[in-house]
């Protein structure tokens, strides 16, 4: 009979120990789930932080690029009158005079060097003679009837325009052709 009591006691002890183990396993599984959730949340936070840093880097690069281009644009606007004046000086100069030939060569060389230098930084000249008028790049100063030019084309460039990195710094000042009165506009 004592064996029976021990067996019952052993079974009761086993049941209690099993219940304790099951309870402990349940608590450990819950703790593991909580830890996994925390890990997942922290991984998401790390990914978000990395994305924020990457976005900030891109924005900063873009702003630096814009600042550089703006600085170049201001510099280009300061140089354009100098280039214009050198071109005007060469246009009106007496090329036959032996006295000023060396000076003209110096001005031509200086102008070429200046044009080459600004071109390295993306400043491109607009000289649209014969091209279709484009209000994005050209400013019409006058419109004149012309049988020699197609309607809405640039007949004469009064002042060259310039583009810096795809952005108009100064539009070309132009005279635009229109159809002679009494003729049919072929492009219409």
Tab-separated table of C-alpha atoms in Angstrom:
chain	number	residue	atom	x	y	z
A	1	UNK	CA	0.000	0.000	0.000
A	2	UNK	CA	2.830	2.260	0.674
A	3	UNK	CA	3.941	1.664	-2.878
A	4	UNK	CA	0.542	2.812	-4.018
A	5	UNK	CA	0.876	6.017	-2.019
A	6	UNK	CA	4.309	6.640	-3.448
A	7	UNK	CA	3.003	5.998	-6.953
A	8	UNK	CA	0.133	8.425	-6.453
A	9	UNK	CA	2.515	10.891	-4.896
A	10	UNK	CA	4.936	10.417	-7.774
A	11	UNK	CA	2.141	10.912	-10.292
A	12	UNK	CA	0.926	14.010	-8.487
A	13	UNK	CA	4.461	15.319	-8.313
A	14	UNK	CA	4.922	14.548	-11.998
A	15	UNK	CA	1.681	16.323	-12.853
A	16	UNK	CA	2.720	19.359	-10.819
A	17	UNK	CA	6.200	19.342	-12.345
A	18	UNK	CA	4.696	18.970	-15.809
A	19	UNK	CA	2.343	21.872	-15.158
A	20	UNK	CA	5.266	23.944	-13.918
A	21	UNK	CA	7.306	23.036	-17.010
A	22	UNK	CA	4.407	23.792	-19.365
A	23	UNK	CA	3.853	27.102	-17.611
A	24	UNK	CA	7.548	27.889	-17.826
A	25	UNK	CA	7.699	26.932	-21.525
A	26	UNK	CA	4.659	29.125	-22.211
A	27	UNK	CA	6.320	32.059	-20.442
A	28	UNK	CA	9.573	31.471	-22.342
A	29	UNK	CA	7.716	31.280	-25.662
A	30	UNK	CA	5.939	34.550	-24.834
A	31	UNK	CA	9.273	36.143	-23.913
A	32	UNK	CA	10.782	34.826	-27.169
A	33	UNK	CA	7.896	36.293	-29.177
A	34	UNK	CA	8.311	39.625	-27.394
A	35	UNK	CA	12.060	39.555	-28.085
A	36	UNK	CA	11.455	38.722	-31.757
A	37	UNK	CA	8.950	41.585	-32.005
A	38	UNK	CA	11.483	43.941	-30.410
A	39	UNK	CA	14.187	42.766	-32.829
A	40	UNK	CA	11.839	43.277	-35.803
A	41	UNK	CA	10.926	46.755	-34.566
A	42	UNK	CA	14.586	47.671	-34.087
A	43	UNK	CA	15.456	46.341	-37.554
A	44	UNK	CA	12.662	48.487	-39.011
A	45	UNK	CA	13.979	51.497	-37.086
A	46	UNK	CA	17.492	50.874	-38.422
A	47	UNK	CA	16.173	50.612	-41.998
A	48	UNK	CA	14.163	53.824	-41.579
A	49	UNK	CA	17.178	55.617	-40.128
A	50	UNK	CA	19.325	54.414	-43.038
A	51	UNK	CA	16.676	55.598	-45.536
A	52	UNK	CA	16.502	58.990	-43.784
A	53	UNK	CA	20.283	59.342	-43.943
A	54	UNK	CA	20.305	58.383	-47.632
A	55	UNK	CA	17.519	60.894	-48.403
A	56	UNK	CA	19.367	63.606	-46.476
A	57	UNK	CA	22.561	62.828	-48.408
A	58	UNK	CA	20.724	63.101	-51.744
A	59	UNK	CA	19.015	66.342	-50.721
A	60	UNK	CA	22.313	67.813	-49.579
A	61	UNK	CA	24.033	66.830	-52.835
A	62	UNK	CA	21.159	68.383	-54.801
A	63	UNK	CA	21.317	71.608	-52.767
A	64	UNK	CA	25.097	71.814	-53.153
A	65	UNK	CA	24.736	71.283	-56.905
A	66	UNK	CA	22.069	74.010	-57.086
A	67	UNK	CA	24.251	76.392	-55.079
A	68	UNK	CA	27.205	75.724	-57.380
A	69	UNK	CA	25.072	76.293	-60.477
A	70	UNK	CA	23.597	79.475	-58.989
A	71	UNK	CA	27.075	80.785	-58.219
A	72	UNK	CA	28.161	79.969	-61.781
A	73	UNK	CA	25.070	81.722	-63.132
A	74	UNK	CA	25.854	84.904	-61.214
A	75	UNK	CA	29.462	84.736	-62.394
A	76	UNK	CA	28.342	84.143	-65.992
A	77	UNK	CA	26.015	87.164	-65.833
A	78	UNK	CA	28.995	89.286	-64.803
A	79	UNK	CA	31.142	87.977	-67.690
A	80	UNK	CA	28.571	88.306	-70.488
A	81	UNK	CA	28.898	92.108	-70.853
A	82	UNK	CA	32.678	91.697	-71.084
A	83	UNK	CA	32.293	89.118	-73.867
A	84	UNK	CA	29.732	91.354	-75.637
A	85	UNK	CA	32.053	94.366	-75.461
A	86	UNK	CA	35.002	92.394	-76.832
A	87	UNK	CA	32.835	91.156	-79.728
A	88	UNK	CA	31.634	94.719	-80.458
A	89	UNK	CA	35.214	95.985	-80.387
A	90	UNK	CA	36.206	93.355	-82.951
A	91	UNK	CA	33.164	94.175	-85.133
A	92	UNK	CA	33.919	97.889	-85.400
A	93	UNK	CA	37.709	97.657	-85.566
A	94	UNK	CA	39.517	98.640	-88.753
A	95	UNK	CA	41.110	95.336	-89.707
A	96	UNK	CA	43.156	96.953	-92.466
A	97	UNK	CA	45.084	99.213	-90.109
A	98	UNK	CA	48.544	97.800	-89.476
A	99	UNK	CA	48.822	99.807	-86.277
A	100	UNK	CA	45.967	98.029	-84.474
A	101	UNK	CA	46.387	94.542	-85.979
A	102	UNK	CA	48.474	93.265	-83.019
A	103	UNK	CA	45.901	94.651	-80.585
A	104	UNK	CA	43.063	92.989	-82.524
A	105	UNK	CA	44.910	89.684	-82.427
A	106	UNK	CA	45.267	90.062	-78.668
A	107	UNK	CA	41.561	90.854	-78.252
A	108	UNK	CA	40.620	87.885	-80.474
A	109	UNK	CA	42.868	85.561	-78.487
A	110	UNK	CA	41.511	86.876	-75.178
A	111	UNK	CA	37.923	86.462	-76.409
A	112	UNK	CA	38.621	82.913	-77.598
A	113	UNK	CA	40.239	82.038	-74.257
A	114	UNK	CA	37.293	83.508	-72.354
A	115	UNK	CA	34.754	81.615	-74.504
A	116	UNK	CA	36.680	78.361	-74.037
A	117	UNK	CA	36.890	78.921	-70.283
A	118	UNK	CA	33.172	79.576	-69.796
A	119	UNK	CA	32.305	76.636	-72.073
A	120	UNK	CA	34.240	74.328	-69.714
A	121	UNK	CA	31.754	75.268	-66.996
A	122	UNK	CA	28.707	74.641	-69.204
A	123	UNK	CA	27.977	78.158	-70.501
A	124	UNK	CA	26.905	77.753	-74.125
A	125	UNK	CA	26.251	80.475	-76.686
A	126	UNK	CA	22.872	80.827	-78.430
A	127	UNK	CA	23.244	82.253	-81.935
A	128	UNK	CA	19.961	81.157	-83.547
A	129	UNK	CA	20.123	82.824	-86.967
A	130	UNK	CA	17.900	80.845	-89.355
A	131	UNK	CA	16.350	78.739	-86.583
A	132	UNK	CA	12.667	78.540	-85.709
A	133	UNK	CA	11.740	81.172	-83.093
A	134	UNK	CA	11.537	79.590	-79.620
A	135	UNK	CA	10.306	81.836	-76.783
A	136	UNK	CA	12.122	79.650	-74.253
A	137	UNK	CA	15.490	80.677	-75.712
A	138	UNK	CA	14.777	83.795	-77.791
A	139	UNK	CA	13.326	87.220	-77.075
A	140	UNK	CA	11.726	88.862	-80.111
A	141	UNK	CA	12.804	92.502	-80.305
A	142	UNK	CA	11.237	93.079	-83.715
A	143	UNK	CA	9.091	91.275	-86.274
A	144	UNK	CA	9.643	92.065	-89.932
A	145	UNK	CA	8.116	90.878	-93.183
A	146	UNK	CA	10.548	88.858	-95.257
A	147	UNK	CA	10.254	86.898	-98.463
A	148	UNK	CA	13.787	85.552	-97.988
A	149	UNK	CA	13.055	83.873	-94.640
A	150	UNK	CA	10.401	81.381	-93.602
A	151	UNK	CA	7.756	82.843	-91.296
A	152	UNK	CA	8.536	82.625	-87.567
A	153	UNK	CA	12.266	82.103	-88.085
A	154	UNK	CA	15.077	84.203	-86.661
A	155	UNK	CA	16.321	86.642	-89.315
A	156	UNK	CA	18.868	88.515	-87.256
A	157	UNK	CA	20.475	88.104	-83.846
A	158	UNK	CA	20.904	91.472	-82.166
A	159	UNK	CA	22.451	90.033	-79.006
A	160	UNK	CA	23.547	86.444	-78.459
A	161	UNK	CA	21.904	84.457	-75.730
A	162	UNK	CA	23.514	82.017	-73.320
A	163	UNK	CA	22.500	78.780	-71.616
A	164	UNK	CA	24.157	77.440	-68.462
A	165	UNK	CA	23.636	73.750	-67.676
A	166	UNK	CA	20.402	73.702	-69.683
A	167	UNK	CA	19.018	76.858	-68.072
A	168	UNK	CA	18.716	80.140	-69.980
A	169	UNK	CA	20.996	82.763	-68.461
A	170	UNK	CA	20.157	85.345	-71.119
A	171	UNK	CA	17.772	84.844	-74.050
A	172	UNK	CA	18.995	85.752	-77.520
A	173	UNK	CA	17.588	89.122	-78.648
A	174	UNK	CA	16.305	88.477	-82.163
A	175	UNK	CA	14.386	89.830	-85.137
A	176	UNK	CA	11.744	87.362	-86.311
A	177	UNK	CA	10.493	86.979	-89.886
A	178	UNK	CA	6.828	87.027	-90.778
A	179	UNK	CA	5.142	86.306	-94.077
A	180	UNK	CA	4.983	89.181	-96.544
A	181	UNK	CA	1.490	90.674	-96.618
A	182	UNK	CA	-0.500	89.218	-99.477
A	183	UNK	CA	1.330	85.855	-99.503
A	184	UNK	CA	0.032	82.597	-98.126
A	185	UNK	CA	1.724	81.247	-95.023
A	186	UNK	CA	2.916	77.784	-96.093
A	187	UNK	CA	3.478	76.578	-92.516
A	188	UNK	CA	-0.062	77.327	-91.308
